Coordinates of C-alpha atoms and ligand atoms in Angstrom, one line a residue:
X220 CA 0.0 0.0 0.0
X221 CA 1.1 3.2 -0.5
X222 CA -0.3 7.0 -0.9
X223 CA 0.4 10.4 -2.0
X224 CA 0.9 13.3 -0.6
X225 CA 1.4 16.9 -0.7
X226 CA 2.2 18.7 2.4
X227 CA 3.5 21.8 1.2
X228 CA 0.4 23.9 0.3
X229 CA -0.9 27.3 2.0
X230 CA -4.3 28.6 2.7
X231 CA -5.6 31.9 1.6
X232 CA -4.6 33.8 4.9
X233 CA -0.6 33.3 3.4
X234 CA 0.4 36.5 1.7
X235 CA 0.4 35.9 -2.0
X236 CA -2.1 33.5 -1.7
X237 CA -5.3 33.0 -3.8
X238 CA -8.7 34.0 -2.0
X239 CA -10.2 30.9 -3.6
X240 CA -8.0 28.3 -1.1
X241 CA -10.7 27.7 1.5
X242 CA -10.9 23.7 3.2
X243 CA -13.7 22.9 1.0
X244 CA -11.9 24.4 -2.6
X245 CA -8.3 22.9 -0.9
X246 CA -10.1 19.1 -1.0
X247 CA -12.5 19.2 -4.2
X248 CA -8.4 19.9 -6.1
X249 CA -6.9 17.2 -4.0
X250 CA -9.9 14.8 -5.8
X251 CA -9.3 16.2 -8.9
X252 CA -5.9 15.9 -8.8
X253 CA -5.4 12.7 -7.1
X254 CA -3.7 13.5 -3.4
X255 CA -4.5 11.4 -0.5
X256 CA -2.9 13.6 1.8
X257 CA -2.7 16.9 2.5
X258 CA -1.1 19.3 4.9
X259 CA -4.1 21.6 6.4
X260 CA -1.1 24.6 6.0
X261 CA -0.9 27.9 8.1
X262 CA -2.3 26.1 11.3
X263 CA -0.6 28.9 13.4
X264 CA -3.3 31.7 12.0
X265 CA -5.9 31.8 14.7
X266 CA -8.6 32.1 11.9
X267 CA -7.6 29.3 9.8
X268 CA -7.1 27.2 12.5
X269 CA -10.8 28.3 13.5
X270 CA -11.8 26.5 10.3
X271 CA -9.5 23.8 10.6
X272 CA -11.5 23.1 14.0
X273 CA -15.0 23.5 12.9
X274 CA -14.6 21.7 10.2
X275 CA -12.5 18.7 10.1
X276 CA -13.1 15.5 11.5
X277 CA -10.2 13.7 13.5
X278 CA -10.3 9.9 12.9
X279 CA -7.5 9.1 14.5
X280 CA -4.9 11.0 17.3
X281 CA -3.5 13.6 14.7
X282 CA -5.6 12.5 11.4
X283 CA -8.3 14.6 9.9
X284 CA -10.8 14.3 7.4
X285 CA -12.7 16.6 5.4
X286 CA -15.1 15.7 2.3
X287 CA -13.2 12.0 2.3
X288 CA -9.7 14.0 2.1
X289 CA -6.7 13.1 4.5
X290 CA -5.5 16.0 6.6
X291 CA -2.2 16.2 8.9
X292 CA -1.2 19.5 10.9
X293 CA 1.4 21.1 9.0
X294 CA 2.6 24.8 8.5
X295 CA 5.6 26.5 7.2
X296 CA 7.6 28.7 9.3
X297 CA 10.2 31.6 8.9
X298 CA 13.5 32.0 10.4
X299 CA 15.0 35.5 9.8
X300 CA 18.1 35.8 11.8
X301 CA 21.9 36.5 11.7
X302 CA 24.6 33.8 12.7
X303 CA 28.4 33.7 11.3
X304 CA 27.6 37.6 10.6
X305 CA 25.4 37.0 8.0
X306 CA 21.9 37.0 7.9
X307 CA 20.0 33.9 7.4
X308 CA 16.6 32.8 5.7
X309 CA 15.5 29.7 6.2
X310 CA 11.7 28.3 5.5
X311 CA 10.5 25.0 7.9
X312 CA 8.0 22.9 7.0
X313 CA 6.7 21.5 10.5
X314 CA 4.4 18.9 10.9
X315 CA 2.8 18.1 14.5
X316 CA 1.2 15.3 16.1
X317 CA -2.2 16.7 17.6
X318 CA -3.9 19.7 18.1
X319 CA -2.4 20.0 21.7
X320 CA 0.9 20.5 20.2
X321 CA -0.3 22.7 17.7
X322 CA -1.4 24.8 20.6
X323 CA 1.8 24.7 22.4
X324 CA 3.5 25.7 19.0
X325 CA 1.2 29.1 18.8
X326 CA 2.1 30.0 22.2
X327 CA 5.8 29.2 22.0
X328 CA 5.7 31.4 18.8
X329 CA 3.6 34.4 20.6
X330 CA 6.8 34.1 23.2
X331 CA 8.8 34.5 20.2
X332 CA 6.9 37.4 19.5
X333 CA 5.6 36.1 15.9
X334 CA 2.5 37.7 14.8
X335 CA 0.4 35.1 14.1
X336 CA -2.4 37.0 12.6
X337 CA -0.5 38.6 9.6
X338 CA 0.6 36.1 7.6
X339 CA -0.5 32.5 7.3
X340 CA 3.6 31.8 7.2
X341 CA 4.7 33.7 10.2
X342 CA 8.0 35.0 10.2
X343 CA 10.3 34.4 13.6
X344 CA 13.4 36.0 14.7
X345 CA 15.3 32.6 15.9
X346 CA 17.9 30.5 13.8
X347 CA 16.4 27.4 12.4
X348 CA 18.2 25.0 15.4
X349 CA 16.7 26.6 18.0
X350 CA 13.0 26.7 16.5
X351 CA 13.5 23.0 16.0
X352 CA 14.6 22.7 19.7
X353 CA 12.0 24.3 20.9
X354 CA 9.4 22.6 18.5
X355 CA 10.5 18.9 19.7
X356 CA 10.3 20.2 22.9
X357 CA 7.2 20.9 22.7
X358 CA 6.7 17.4 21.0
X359 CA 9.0 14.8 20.4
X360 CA 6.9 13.4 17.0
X361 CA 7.1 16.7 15.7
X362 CA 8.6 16.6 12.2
X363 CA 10.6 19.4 10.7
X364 CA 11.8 19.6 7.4
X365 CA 13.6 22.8 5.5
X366 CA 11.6 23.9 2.6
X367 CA 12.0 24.4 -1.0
X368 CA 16.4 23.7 -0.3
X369 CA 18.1 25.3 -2.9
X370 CA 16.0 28.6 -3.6
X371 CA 18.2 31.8 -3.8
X372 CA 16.2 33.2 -0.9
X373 CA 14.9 31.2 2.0
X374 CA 16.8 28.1 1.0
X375 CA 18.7 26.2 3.6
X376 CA 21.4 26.3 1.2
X377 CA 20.1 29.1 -1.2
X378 CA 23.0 31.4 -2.7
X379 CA 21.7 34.4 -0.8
X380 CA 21.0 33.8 2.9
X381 CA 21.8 29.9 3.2
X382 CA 24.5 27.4 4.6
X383 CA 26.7 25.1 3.0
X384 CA 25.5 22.0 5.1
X385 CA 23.4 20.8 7.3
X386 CA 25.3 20.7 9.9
X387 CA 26.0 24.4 9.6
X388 CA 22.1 25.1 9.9
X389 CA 21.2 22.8 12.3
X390 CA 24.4 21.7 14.2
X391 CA 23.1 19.4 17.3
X392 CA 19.6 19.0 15.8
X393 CA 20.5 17.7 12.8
X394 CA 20.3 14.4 13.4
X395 CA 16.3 15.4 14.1
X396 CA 15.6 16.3 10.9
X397 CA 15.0 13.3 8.7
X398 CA 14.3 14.8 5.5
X399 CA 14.6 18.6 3.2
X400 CA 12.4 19.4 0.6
X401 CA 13.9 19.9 -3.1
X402 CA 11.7 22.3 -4.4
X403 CA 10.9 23.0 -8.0
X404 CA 14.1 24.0 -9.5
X405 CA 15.6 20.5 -8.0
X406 CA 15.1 17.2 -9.1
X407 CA 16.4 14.2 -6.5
X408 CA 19.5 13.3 -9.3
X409 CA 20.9 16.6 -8.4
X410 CA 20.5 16.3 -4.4
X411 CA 22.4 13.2 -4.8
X412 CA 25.7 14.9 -5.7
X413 CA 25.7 16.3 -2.3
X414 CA 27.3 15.0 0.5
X415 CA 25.5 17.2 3.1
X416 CA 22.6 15.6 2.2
X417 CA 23.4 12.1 3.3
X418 CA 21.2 10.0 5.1
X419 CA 17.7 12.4 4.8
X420 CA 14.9 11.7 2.8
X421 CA 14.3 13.6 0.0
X422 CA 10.7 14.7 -0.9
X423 CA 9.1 16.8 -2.7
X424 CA 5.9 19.1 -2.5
X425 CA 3.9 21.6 -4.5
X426 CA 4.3 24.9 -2.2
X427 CA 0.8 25.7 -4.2
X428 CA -0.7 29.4 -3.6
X429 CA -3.5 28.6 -6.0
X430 CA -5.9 25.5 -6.2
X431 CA -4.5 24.6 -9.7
X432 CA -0.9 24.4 -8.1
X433 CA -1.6 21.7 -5.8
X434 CA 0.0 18.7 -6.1
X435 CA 2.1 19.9 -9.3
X436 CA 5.3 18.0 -6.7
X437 CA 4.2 15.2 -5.2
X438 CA 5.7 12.5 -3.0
X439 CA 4.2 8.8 -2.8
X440 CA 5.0 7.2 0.9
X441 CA 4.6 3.7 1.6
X442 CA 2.0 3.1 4.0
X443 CA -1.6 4.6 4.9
X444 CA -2.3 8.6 4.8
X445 CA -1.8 10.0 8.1
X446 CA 0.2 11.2 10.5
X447 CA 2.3 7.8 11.7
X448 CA 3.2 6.8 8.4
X449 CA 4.0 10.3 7.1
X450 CA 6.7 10.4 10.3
X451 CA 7.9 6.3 8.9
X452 CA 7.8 7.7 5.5
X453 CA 10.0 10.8 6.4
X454 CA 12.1 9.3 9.5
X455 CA 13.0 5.9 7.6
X456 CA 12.7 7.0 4.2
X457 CA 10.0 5.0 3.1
X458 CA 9.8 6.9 0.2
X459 CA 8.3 4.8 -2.8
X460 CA 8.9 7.9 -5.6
X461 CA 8.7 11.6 -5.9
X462 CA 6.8 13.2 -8.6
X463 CA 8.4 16.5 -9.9
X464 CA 8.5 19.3 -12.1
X465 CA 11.6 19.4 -14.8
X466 CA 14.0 21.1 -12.8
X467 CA 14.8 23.4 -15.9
X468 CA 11.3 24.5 -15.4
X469 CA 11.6 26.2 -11.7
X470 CA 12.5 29.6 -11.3
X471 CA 16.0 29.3 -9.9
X472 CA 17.3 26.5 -12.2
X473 CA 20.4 28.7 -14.2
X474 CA 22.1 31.5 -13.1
X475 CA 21.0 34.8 -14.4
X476 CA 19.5 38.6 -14.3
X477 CA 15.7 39.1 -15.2
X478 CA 15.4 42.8 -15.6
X479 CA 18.7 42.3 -18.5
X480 CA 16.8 38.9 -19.6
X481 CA 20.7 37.5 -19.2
X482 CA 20.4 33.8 -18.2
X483 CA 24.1 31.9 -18.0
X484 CA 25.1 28.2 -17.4
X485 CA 27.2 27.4 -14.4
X486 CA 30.1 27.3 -16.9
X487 CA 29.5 30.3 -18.0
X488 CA 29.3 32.0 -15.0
X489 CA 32.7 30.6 -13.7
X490 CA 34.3 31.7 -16.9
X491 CA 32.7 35.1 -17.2
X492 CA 31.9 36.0 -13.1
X493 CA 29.1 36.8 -11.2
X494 CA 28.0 40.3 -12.0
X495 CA 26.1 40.9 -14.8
X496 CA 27.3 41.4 -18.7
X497 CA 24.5 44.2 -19.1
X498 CA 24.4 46.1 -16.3
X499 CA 27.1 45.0 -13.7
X500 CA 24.7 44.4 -11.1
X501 CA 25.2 40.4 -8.9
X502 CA 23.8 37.7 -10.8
X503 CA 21.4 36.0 -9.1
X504 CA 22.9 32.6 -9.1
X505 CA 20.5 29.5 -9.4
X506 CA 20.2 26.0 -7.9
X507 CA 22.3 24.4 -10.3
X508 CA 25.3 26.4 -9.7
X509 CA 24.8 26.0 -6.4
X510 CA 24.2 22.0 -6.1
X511 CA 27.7 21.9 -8.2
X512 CA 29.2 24.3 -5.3
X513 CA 27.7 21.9 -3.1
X514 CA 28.6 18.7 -5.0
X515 CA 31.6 16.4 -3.6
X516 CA 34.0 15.3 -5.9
X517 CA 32.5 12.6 -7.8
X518 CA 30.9 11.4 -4.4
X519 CA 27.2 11.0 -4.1
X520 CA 24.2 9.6 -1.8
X521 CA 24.2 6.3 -1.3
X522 CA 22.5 4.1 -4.1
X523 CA 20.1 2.0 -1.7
X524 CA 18.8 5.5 -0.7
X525 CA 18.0 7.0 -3.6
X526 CA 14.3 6.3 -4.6
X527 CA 12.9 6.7 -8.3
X528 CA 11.3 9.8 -9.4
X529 CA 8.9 11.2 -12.4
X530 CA 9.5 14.5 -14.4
X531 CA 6.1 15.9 -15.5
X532 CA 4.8 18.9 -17.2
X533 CA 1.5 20.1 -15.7
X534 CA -1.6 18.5 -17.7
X535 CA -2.8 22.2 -18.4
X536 CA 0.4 23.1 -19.9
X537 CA 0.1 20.2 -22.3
X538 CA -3.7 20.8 -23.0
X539 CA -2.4 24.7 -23.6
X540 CA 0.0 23.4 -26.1
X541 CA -2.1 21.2 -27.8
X542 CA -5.3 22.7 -27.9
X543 CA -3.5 26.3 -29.1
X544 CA -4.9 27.8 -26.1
X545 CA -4.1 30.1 -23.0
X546 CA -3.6 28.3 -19.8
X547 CA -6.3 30.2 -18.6
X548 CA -9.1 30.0 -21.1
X549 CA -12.5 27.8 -20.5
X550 CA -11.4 25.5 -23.3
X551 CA -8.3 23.9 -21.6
X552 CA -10.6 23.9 -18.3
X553 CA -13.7 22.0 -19.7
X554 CA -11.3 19.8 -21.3
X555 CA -8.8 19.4 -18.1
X556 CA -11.7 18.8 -15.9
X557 CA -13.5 16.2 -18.4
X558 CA -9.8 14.0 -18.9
X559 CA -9.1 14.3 -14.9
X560 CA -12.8 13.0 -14.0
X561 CA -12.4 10.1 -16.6
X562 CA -9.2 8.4 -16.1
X563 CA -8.7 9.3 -12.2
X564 CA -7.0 12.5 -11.5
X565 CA -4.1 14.7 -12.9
X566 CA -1.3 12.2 -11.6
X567 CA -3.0 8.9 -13.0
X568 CA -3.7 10.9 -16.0
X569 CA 0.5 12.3 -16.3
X570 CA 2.1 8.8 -15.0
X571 CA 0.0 5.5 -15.5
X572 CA -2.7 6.2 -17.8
X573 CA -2.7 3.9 -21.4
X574 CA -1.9 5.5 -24.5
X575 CA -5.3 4.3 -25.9
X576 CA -7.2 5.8 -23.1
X577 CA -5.6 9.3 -23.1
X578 CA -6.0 9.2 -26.8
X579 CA -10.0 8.2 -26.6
X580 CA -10.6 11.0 -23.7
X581 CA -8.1 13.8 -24.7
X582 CA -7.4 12.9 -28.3
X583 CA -4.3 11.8 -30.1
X584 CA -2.1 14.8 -29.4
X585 CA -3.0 14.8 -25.9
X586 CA -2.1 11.1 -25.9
X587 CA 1.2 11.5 -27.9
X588 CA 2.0 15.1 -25.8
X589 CA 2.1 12.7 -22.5
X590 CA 3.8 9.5 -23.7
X591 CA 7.0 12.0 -25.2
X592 CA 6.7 13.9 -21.7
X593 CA 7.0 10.3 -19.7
X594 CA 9.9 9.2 -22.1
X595 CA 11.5 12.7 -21.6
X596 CA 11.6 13.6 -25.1
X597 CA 11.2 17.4 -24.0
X598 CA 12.4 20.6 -25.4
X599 CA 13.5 23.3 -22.7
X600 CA 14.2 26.6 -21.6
X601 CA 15.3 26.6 -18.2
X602 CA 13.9 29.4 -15.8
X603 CA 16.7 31.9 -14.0
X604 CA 16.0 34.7 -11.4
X605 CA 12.4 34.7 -10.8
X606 CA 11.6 33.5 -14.2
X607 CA 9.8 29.9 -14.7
X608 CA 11.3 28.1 -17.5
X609 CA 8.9 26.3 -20.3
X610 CA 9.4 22.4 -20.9
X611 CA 7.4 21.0 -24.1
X612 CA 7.0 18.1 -25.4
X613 CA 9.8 17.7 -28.5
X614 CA 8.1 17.8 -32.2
Ligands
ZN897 ZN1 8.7 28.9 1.6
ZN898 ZN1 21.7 43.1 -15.5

């Protein structure tokens, strides 16, 4: 048995988060999609957690329910702080046991001084290992895991305010944490090359601020969907796969300067510096310059801990590119919302679904559009300094 799960999402009390993620919206996606777990995000907001409360049904110590979806207590925090002289950004994805805990989270973080009714993501002025001290404190079966690794900015070993290990960030805690979260402009091949990385789990989530953004990362655990096998899943790595974006398609992948439109390769970079041709302002450099700084020399994780993975391209990218439509028109909706509801959610639809079946609900250059995607037959232009890249299925 296994299941799949996204527990990186945020509700609409997050800044820069769509209006239209309420519990009910948050669950009717996670059916269209295919997740059976979610994270109920942002449980440190006293009005979302209002909701949380009147609405979802525990079925176990720690499990939740709404509308025949899986819930676990999860939220992302913020650490904003200085150590070595530098100031540090570092997102946590925390994960806790019961609604007790949850409760003696909010009041450890009012302590902190975090306002809790601003954002649903709540920004504290500790480093990372003392939040995590003071969150398995509070409960040992707390999980924390550091978000979205590699970004530029809030990355535990982004190029802007991160470390270069583990160790560095978390120093006595780090044996706690069991597992960091690639995030989109990462795939697991590259987290491999890294020796600081050894021994965690590596997963990977959607960090969606809009319904149509869940579950766009994805990772399948073995198990049942709640809260004990999430903490196996994490804590032993009983990871069965991740599903994940092309890395070239995140935001951070190359190196680069948006406002020039200058992207460059590691290589390039090296050879040329870091400031920009154009204007002579810092590049902002990406994940994979980064993962190479990062990288050992030739050494890499462990192969009976690495875990297989799937590259995918959003289904309303593809039904954009083949139906010569906007993402955002009501022809690639009616015809997303018809193929998902036939052949069993977005991720049955990207990964298992037939040929003959995709071809019968979505037409032949659906069906062709998916298989090339699966066999990564792509053609890419990879995102750099705030700018998404575009992956397409090769002509
Ligand atoms: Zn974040
Ligand atoms: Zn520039």
């Amino acid at each position: 048995m296994s299941f799949t799960a996204d527990l990186h999402l945020h509700s609409r009390y997050a800044y820069a988060c769509s209006k239209n993620l309420t519990l009910a919206n948050i669950a009717a996606w996670a059916k269209i999609k295919g997740i059976d777990l979610l994270s109920t995000a942002d449980f440190t907001h006293p009005a979302w957690l209002a909701e949380l409360e009147g609405n979802l049904t525990q079925t176990a110590e720690g499990d939740f329910e709404f509308d025949g979806v899986r819930f676990v207590l999860g939220t992302e925090l913020s650490c904003v702080y200085k150590q070595g002289g530098r100031s540090r950004r570092v997102h946590l994805l925390v994960f806790a046991p019961d609604l007790e805990s949850v409760r003696g989270i909010r009041e450890m973080l009012s302590g902190l001084n975090a306002k809790l009714n601003g954002d649903g993501r709540p920004t504290i002025g500790v480093s990372a290992r003392d939040l995590t001290a003071r969150l398995l404190d509070i409960n040992a079966d707390c999980l924390v895991v550091p978000a979205h690794i590699w970004t530029p900015w809030y990355g535990m070993l982004g190029s802007k305010s991160g470390f270069d290990s583990l160790d560095e960030c978390f120093e006595d805690m780090t044996p706690h944490i069991p597992a960091v979260e690639t995030g989109l402009s990462s795939d697991p091949e590259m987290n491999w090359r890294v020796p600081a990385l050894a021994g965690k789990s590596i997963v990977s989530f959607s960090d969606a601020h809009s319904l149509p953004n869940l579950g766009r990362e994805l990772t399948e655990f073995s198990g049942t969907p709640g809260y004990q096998d999430l903490a196996a899943g994490l804590n032993e790595n009983r990871v069965e796969r991740t599903i994940e974006f092309f890395p070239e398609e995140g935001k951070y992948h190359l190196n680069g300067h948006r406002k020039c439109g200058v992207s460059q390769s590691p290589d390039e970079t090296t050879q040329a510096g870091t400031r920009c041709p154009e204007c002579g302002r810092p590049l902002t450099l990406g994940v994979l310059h980064r993962v190479r700084d990062l990288s050992g020399d030739g050494q890499t994780v462990d192969e009976a801990a690495r875990r297989p993975y799937d590259r995918l391209v959003p289904l309303v990218e593809l039904l954009s590119q083949t139906l010569g439509k906007g993402r955002a028109t009501k022809s690639v909706a009616t015809a997303y919302h018809h193929i998902c509801s036939e052949l069993g959610g977005e991720i049955q639809v990207l990964t298992e679904a037939p040929f003959d079946d995709l071809e019968r609900v979505g037409g032949q250059a659906l069906a062709v559009a998916v298989t090339k995607v699966r066999a990564g037959q792509v053609e890419m232009v990879p995102g750099f300094d705030g700018q998404y890249g575009t992956v397409r299925p090769a002509d």
